[in-house]
N, CA and C of each residue as an Amber inpcrd file, in Angstrom:
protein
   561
  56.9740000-156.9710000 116.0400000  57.0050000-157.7550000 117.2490000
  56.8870000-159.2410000 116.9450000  56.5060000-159.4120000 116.1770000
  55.8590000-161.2100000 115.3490000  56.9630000-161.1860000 114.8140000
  58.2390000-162.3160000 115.3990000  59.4860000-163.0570000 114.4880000
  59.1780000-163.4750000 113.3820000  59.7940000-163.5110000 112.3690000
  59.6150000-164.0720000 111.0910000  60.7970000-165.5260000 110.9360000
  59.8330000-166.3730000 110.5210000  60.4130000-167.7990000 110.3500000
  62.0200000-167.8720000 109.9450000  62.4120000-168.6640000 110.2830000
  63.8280000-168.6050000 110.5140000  63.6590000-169.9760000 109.3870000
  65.1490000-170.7610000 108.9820000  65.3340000-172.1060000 108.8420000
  65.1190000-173.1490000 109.7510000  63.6540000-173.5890000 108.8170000
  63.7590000-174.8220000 109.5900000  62.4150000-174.6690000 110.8750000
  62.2160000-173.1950000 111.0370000  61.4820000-172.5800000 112.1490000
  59.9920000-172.2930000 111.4000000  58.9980000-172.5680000 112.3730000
  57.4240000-172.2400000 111.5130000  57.0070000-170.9490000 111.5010000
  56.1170000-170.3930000 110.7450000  56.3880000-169.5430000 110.4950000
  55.2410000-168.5850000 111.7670000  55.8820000-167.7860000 112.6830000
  54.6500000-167.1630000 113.8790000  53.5470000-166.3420000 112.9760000
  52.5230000-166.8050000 114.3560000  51.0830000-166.3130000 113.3700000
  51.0560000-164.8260000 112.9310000  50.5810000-164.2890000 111.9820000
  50.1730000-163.1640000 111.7040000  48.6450000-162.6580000 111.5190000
  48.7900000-162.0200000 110.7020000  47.3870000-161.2290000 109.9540000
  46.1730000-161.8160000 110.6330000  45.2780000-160.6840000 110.9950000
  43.5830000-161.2690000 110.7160000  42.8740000-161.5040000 109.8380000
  41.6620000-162.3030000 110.0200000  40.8440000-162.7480000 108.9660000
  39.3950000-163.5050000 109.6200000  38.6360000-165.2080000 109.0400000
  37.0690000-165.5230000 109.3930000  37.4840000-167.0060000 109.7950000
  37.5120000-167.5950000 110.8290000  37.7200000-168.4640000 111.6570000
  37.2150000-169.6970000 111.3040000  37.7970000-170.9770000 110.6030000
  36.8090000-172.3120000 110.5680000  35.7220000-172.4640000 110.0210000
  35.8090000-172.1110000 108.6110000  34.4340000-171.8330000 107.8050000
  34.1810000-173.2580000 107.4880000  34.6710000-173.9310000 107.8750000
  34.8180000-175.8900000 107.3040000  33.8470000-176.5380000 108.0160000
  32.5080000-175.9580000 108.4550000  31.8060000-176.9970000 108.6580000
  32.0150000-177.3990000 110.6840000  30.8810000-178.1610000 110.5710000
  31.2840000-178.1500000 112.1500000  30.7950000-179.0470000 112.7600000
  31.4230000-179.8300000 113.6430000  31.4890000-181.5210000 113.9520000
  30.5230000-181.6320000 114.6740000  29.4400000-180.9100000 115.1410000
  28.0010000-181.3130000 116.1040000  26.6550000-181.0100000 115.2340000
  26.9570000-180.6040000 113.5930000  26.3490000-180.5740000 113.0300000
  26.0830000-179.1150000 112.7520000  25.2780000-178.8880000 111.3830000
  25.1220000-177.3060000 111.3590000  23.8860000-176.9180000 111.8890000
  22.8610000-177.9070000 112.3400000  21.4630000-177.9100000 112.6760000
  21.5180000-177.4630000 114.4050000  22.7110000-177.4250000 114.9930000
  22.8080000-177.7040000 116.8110000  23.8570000-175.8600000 117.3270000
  23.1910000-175.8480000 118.0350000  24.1690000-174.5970000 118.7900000
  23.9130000-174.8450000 120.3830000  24.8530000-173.8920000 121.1510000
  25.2200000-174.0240000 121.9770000  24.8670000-172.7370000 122.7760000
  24.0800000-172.5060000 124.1120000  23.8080000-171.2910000 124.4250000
  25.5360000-170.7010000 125.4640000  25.6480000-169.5920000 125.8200000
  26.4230000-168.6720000 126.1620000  26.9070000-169.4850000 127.7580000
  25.8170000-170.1600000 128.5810000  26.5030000-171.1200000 130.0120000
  26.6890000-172.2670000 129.4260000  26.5980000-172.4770000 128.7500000
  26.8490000-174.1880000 128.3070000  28.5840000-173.6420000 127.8010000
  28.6360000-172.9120000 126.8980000  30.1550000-172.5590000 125.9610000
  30.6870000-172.2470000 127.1470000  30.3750000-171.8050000 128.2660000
  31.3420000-170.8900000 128.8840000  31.8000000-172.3720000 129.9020000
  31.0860000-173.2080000 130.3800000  31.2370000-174.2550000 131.3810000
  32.0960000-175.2770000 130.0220000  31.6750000-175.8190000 128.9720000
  32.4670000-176.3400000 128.3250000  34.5120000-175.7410000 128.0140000
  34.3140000-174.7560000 127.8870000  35.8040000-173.9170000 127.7720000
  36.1150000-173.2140000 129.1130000  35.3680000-173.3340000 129.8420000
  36.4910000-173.1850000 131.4080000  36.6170000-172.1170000 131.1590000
  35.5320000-170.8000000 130.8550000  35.5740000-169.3950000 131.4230000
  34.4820000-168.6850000 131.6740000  34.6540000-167.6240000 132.1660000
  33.3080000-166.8060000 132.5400000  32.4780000-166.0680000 132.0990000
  30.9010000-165.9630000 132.4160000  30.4780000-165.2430000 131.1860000
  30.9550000-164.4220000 130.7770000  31.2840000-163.3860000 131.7870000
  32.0070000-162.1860000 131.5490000  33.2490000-161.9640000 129.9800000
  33.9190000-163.2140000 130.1460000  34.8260000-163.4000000 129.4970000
  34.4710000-163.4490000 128.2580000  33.1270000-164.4700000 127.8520000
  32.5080000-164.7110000 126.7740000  32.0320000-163.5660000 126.0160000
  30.8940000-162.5710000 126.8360000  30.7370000-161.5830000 126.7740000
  31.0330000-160.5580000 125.8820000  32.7060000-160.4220000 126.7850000
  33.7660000-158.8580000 126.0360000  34.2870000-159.9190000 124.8560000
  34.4740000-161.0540000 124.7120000  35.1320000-161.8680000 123.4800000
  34.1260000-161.7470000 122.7460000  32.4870000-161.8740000 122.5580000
  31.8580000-161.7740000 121.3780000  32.0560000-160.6360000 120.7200000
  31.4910000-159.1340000 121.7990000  31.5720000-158.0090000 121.4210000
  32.4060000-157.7950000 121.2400000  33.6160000-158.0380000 121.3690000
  35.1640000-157.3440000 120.5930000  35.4550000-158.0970000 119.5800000
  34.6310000-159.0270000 118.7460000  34.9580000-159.8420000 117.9770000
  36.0840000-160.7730000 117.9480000  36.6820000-161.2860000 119.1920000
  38.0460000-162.0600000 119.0270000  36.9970000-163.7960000 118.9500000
  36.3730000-163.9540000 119.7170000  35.2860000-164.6670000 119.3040000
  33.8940000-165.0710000 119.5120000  33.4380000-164.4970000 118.3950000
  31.7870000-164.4750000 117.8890000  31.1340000-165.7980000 117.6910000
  29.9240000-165.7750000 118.4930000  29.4670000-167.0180000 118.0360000
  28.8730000-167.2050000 116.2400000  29.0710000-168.7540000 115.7040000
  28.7220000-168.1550000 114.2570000  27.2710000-169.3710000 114.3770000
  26.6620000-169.6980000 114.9570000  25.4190000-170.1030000 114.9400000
  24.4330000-169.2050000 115.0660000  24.3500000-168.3220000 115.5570000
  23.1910000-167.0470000 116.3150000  23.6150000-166.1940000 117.1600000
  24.3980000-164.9280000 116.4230000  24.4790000-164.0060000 117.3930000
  23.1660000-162.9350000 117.9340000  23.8080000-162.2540000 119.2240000
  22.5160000-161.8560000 120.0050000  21.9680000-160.3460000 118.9900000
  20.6470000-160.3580000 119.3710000  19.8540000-159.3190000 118.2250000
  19.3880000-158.7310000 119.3170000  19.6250000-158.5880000 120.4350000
  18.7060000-157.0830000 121.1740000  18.6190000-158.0640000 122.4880000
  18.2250000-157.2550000 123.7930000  18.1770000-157.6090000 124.6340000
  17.0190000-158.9590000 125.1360000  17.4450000-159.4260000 125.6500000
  17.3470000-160.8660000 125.9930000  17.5950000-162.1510000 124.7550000
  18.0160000-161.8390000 123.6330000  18.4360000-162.9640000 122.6260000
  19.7520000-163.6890000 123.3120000  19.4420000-165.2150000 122.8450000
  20.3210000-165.7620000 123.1600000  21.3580000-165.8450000 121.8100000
  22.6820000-166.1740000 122.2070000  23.8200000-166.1450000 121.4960000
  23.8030000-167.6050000 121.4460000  24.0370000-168.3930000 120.3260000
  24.3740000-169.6440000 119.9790000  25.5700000-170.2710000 119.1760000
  26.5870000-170.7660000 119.6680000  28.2490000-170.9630000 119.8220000
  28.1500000-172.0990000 119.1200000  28.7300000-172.5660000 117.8340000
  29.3740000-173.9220000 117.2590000  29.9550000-174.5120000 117.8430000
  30.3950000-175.7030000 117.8980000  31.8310000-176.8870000 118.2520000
  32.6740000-176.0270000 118.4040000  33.0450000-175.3190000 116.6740000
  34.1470000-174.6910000 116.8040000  34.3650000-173.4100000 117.4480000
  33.3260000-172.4670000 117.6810000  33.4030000-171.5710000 118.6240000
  34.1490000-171.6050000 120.0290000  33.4880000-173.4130000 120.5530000
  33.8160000-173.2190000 122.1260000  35.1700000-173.8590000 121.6330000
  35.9470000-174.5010000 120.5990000  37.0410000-174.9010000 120.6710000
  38.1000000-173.3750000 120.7190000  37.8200000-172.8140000 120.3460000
  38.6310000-171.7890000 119.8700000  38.3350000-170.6970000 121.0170000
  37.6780000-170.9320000 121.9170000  37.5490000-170.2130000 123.1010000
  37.8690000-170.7880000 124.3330000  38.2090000-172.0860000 123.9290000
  39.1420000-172.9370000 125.2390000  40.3270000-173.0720000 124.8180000
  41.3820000-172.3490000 123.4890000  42.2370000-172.8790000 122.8850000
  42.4860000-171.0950000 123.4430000  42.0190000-169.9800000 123.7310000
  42.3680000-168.6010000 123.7690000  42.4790000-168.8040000 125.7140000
  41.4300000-169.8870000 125.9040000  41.9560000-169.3870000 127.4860000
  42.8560000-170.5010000 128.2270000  43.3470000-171.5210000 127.3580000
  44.7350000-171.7160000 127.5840000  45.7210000-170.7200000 127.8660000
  45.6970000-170.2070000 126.2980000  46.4490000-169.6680000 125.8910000
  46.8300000-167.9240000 126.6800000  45.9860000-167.6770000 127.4370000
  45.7360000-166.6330000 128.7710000  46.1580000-167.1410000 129.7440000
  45.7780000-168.6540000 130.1800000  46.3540000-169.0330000 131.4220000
  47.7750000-169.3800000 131.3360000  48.4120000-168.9970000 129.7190000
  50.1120000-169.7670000 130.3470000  50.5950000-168.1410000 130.3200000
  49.9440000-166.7800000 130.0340000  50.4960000-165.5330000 130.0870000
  50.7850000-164.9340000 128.8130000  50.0070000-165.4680000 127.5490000
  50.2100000-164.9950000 126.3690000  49.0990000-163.6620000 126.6510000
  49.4400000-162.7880000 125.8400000  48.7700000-161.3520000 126.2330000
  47.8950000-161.5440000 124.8850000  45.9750000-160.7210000 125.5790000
  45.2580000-160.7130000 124.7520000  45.8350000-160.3870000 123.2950000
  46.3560000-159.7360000 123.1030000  46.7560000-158.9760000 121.4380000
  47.2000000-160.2670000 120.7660000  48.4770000-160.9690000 121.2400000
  48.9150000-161.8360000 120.4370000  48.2390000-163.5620000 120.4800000
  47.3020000-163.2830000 121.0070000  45.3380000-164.3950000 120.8390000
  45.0830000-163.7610000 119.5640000  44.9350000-162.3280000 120.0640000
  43.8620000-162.0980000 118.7650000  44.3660000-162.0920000 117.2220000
  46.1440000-161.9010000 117.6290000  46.8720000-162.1690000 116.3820000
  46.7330000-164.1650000 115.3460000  47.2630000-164.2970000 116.5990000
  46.9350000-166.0240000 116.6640000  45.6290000-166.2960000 115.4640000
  44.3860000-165.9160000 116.1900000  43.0460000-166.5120000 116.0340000
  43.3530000-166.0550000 114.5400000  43.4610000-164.9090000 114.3400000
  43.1480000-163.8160000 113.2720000  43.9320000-164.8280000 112.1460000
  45.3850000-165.0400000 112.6160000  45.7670000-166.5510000 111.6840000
  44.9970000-167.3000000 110.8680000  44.4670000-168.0980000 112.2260000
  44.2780000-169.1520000 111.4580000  42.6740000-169.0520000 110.7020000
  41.8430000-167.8050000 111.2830000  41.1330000-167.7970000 110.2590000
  41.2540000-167.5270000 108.9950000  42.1400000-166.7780000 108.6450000
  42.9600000-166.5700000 107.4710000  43.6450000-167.6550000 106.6370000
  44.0830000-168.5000000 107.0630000  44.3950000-170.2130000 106.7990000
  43.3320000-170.7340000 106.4630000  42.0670000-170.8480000 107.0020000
  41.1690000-171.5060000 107.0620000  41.5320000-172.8640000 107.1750000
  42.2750000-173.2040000 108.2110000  42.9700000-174.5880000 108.8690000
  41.5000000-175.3270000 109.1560000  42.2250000-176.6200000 107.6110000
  40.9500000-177.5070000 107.7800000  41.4690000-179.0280000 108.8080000
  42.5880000-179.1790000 109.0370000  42.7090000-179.8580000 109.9000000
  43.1740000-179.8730000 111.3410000  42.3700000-179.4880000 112.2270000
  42.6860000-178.6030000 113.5780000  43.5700000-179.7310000 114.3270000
  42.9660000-180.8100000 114.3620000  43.6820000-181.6490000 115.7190000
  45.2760000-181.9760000 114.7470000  45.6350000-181.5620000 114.0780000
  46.9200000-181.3520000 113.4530000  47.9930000-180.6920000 113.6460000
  47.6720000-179.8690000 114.5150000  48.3900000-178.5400000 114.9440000
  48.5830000-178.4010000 116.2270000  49.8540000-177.9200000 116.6200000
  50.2160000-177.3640000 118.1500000  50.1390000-176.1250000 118.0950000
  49.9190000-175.4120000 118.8340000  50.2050000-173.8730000 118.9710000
  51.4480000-173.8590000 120.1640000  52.7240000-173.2120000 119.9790000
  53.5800000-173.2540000 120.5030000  53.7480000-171.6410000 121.4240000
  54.1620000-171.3520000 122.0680000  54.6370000-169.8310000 122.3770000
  56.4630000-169.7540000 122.8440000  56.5530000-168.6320000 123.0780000
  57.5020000-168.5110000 124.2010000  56.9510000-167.3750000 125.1960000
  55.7640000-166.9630000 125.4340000  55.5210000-166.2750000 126.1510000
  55.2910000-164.6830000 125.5360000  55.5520000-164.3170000 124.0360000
  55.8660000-163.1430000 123.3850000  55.0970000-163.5250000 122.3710000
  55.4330000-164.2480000 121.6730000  54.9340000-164.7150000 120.0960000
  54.1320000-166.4740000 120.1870000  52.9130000-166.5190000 119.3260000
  52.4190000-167.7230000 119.0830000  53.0620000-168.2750000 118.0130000
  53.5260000-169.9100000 117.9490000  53.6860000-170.3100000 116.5690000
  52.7210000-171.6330000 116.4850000  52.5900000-171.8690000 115.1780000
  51.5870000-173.0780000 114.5610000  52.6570000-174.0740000 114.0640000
  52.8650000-175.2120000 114.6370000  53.4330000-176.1990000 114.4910000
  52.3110000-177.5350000 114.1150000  52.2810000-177.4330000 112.4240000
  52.1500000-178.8800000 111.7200000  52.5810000-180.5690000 112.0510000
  53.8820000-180.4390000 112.2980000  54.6510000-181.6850000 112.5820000
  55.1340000-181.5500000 113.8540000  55.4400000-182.4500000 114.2070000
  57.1550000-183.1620000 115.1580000  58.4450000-182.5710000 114.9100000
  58.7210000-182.5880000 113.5700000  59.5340000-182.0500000 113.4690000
  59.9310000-180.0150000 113.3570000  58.6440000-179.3410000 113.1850000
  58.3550000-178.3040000 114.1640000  59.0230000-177.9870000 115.1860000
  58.1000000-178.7900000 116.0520000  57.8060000-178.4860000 117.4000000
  59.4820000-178.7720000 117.8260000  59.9360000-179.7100000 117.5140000
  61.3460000-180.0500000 118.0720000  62.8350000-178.9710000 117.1810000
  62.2390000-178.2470000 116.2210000  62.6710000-177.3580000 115.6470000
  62.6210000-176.0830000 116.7500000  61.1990000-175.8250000 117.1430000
  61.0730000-174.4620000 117.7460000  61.5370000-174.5610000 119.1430000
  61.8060000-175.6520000 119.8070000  62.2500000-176.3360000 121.7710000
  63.5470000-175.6820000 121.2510000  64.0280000-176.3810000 120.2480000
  66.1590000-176.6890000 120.2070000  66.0530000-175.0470000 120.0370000
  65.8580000-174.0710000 119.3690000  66.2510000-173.3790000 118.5770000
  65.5340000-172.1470000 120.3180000  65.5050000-172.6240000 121.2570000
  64.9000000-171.9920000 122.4720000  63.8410000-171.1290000 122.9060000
  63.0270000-171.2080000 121.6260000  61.8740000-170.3430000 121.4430000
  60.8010000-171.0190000 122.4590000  60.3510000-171.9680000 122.1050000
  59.1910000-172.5070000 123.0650000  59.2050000-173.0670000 124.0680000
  58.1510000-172.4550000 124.7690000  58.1780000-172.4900000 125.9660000
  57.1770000-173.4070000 126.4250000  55.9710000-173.4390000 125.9440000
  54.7730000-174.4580000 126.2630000  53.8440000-174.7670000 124.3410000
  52.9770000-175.3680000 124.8550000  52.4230000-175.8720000 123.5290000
  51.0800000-176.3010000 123.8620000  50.0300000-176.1540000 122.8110000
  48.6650000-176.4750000 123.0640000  48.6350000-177.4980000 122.3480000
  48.3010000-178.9040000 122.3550000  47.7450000-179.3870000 120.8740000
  46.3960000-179.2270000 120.6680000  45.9010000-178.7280000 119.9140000
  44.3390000-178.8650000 119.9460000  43.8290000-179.9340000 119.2970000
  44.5390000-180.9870000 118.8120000  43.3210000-182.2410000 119.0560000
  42.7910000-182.6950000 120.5590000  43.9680000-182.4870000 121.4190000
  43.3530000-182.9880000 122.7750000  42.3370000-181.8180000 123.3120000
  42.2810000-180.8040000 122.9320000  41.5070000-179.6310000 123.3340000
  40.4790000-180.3260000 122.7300000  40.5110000-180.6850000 121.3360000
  39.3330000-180.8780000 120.3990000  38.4830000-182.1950000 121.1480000
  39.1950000-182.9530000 121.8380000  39.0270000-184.0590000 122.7440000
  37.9250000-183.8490000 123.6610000  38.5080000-182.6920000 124.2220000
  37.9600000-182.8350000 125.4840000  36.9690000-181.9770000 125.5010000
  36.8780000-180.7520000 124.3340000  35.2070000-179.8280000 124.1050000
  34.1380000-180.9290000 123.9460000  34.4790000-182.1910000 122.8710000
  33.9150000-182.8450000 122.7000000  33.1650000-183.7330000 123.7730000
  34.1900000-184.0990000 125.2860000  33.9010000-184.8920000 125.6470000
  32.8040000-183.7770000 126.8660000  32.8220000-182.9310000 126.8780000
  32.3200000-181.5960000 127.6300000  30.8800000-181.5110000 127.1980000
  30.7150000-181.1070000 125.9010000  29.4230000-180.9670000 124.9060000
  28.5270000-182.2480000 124.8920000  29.2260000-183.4580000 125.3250000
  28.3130000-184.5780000 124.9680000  26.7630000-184.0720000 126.7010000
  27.6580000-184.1480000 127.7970000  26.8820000-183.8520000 128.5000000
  26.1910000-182.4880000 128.8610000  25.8480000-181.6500000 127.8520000
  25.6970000-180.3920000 128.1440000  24.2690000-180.3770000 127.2130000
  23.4290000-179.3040000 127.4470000  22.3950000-178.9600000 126.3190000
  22.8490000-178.6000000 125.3340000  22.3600000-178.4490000 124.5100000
  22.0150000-177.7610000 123.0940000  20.9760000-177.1900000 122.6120000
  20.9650000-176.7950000 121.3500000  19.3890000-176.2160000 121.0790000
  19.6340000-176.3460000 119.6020000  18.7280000-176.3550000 118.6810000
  18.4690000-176.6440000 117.5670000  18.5640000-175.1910000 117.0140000
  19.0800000-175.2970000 116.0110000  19.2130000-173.8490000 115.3000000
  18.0430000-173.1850000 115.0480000  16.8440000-173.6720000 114.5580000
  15.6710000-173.2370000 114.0710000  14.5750000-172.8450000 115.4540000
  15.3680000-173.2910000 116.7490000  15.0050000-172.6170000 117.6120000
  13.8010000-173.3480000 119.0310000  13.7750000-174.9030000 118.4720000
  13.3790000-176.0360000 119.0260000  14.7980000-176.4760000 120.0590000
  14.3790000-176.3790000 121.2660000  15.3880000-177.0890000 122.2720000
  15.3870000-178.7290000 122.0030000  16.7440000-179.1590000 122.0010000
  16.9070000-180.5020000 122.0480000  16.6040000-181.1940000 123.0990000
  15.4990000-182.4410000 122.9290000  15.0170000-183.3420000 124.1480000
  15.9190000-183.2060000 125.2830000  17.0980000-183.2290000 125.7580000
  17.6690000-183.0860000 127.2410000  17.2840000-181.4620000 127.7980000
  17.0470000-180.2800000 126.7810000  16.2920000-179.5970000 127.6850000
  15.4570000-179.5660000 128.4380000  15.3450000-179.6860000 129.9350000
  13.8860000-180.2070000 130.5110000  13.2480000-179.0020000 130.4030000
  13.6120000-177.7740000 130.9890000  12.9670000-176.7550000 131.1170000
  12.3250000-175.9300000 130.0730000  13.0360000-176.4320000 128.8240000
  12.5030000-175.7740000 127.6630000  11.3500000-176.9350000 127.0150000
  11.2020000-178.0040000 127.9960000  10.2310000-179.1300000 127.2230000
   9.0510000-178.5190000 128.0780000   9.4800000-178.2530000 129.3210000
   7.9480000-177.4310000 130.3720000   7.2600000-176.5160000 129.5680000
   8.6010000-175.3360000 129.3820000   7.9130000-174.1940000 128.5310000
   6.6370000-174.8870000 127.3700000   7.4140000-175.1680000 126.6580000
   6.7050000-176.2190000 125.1250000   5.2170000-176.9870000 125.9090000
   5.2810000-177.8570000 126.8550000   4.2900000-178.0660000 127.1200000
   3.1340000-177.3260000 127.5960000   3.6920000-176.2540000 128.5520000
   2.8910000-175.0160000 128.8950000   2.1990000-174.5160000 127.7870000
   2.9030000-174.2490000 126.9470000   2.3130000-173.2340000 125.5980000
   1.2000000-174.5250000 124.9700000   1.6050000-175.3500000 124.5400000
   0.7390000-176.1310000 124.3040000  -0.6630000-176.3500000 124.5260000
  -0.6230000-176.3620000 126.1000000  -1.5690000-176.7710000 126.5710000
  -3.0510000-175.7020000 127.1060000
């Protein structure tokens, strides 16, 4: 079902594999709880949810250990979970996301805002250049296109106003409610 690169044409994603092992732009010390990722990437818990447990995407800061643990989401987590529900809202079908993702963890694509993800509605392709993308339009395959630097843009510009929490399990000063808790216990 996945076309194989033509002349001149990129090559559509294949195979699975481990997603963005390169480190991660809010630091490795910071995570993100499960309403914060889900309000940053514009979906529902629900959504978040069946995506951890089916592994299409897992948070890699702190996944959940038993009932009531919180799940804690990287940069790149919520990028790659606002880059899948694009990629739902233009009618790409779950399977060929999970083909997609499975890509580029397999790539281990160290330069994200580099890349378009192209479709025609059937198949994802990864377009490097300009000259790509204007390869895969002429040749009538694509139909829409993600770039994810502007995705990468705008998680960013999402996360600045949102909580966080410290990996080791200290809420970051804009938590108020977790500064009550802390003081409560304290005192």
């Amino acid at each position: 079902m996945t076309p194989t690169a033509g002349p001149g044409r990129p090559p559509a994603l294949g195979a699975q594999g481990t997603l963005f092992d390169e480190g991660r732009t809010q630091g490795d010390d910071v995570g993100f709880r499960g309403p914060t990722a889900c309000k940053a990437a514009g979906i529902t818990y629900r959504q978040l949810d069946y995506w951890a447990r089916t592994d299409l995407v897992a948070p890699t800061v702190r996944s959940a250990s038993g009932s009531g643990s919180q799940r804690l989401y990287s940069f790149r987590d919520i990028l790659v979970l606002k880059v899948v529900k694009r990629l739902l809202d233009t009618g790409v079908s779950l399977q060929q996301i999970r083909t997609a993702v499975g890509h580029l963890r397999e790539r281990g694509v160290e330069d994200l805002a580099q890349i378009t993800l192209m479709s025609d509605g059937a198949s994802v392709y990864e377009c490097t250049s300009a000259d790509e993308v204007v390869d895969l339009v002429q040749g009538g395959q694509g139909v829409f296109g993600i770039a994810v630097g502007r995705v990468w843009r705008e998680v960013e510009g999402s996360l600045a106003e949102l909580p966080r929490e410290s990996v080791v399990g200290a809420p970051e000063p804009g938590d108020e409610l977790a500064g009550r808790r802390r003081a409560r216990r304290s005192a």
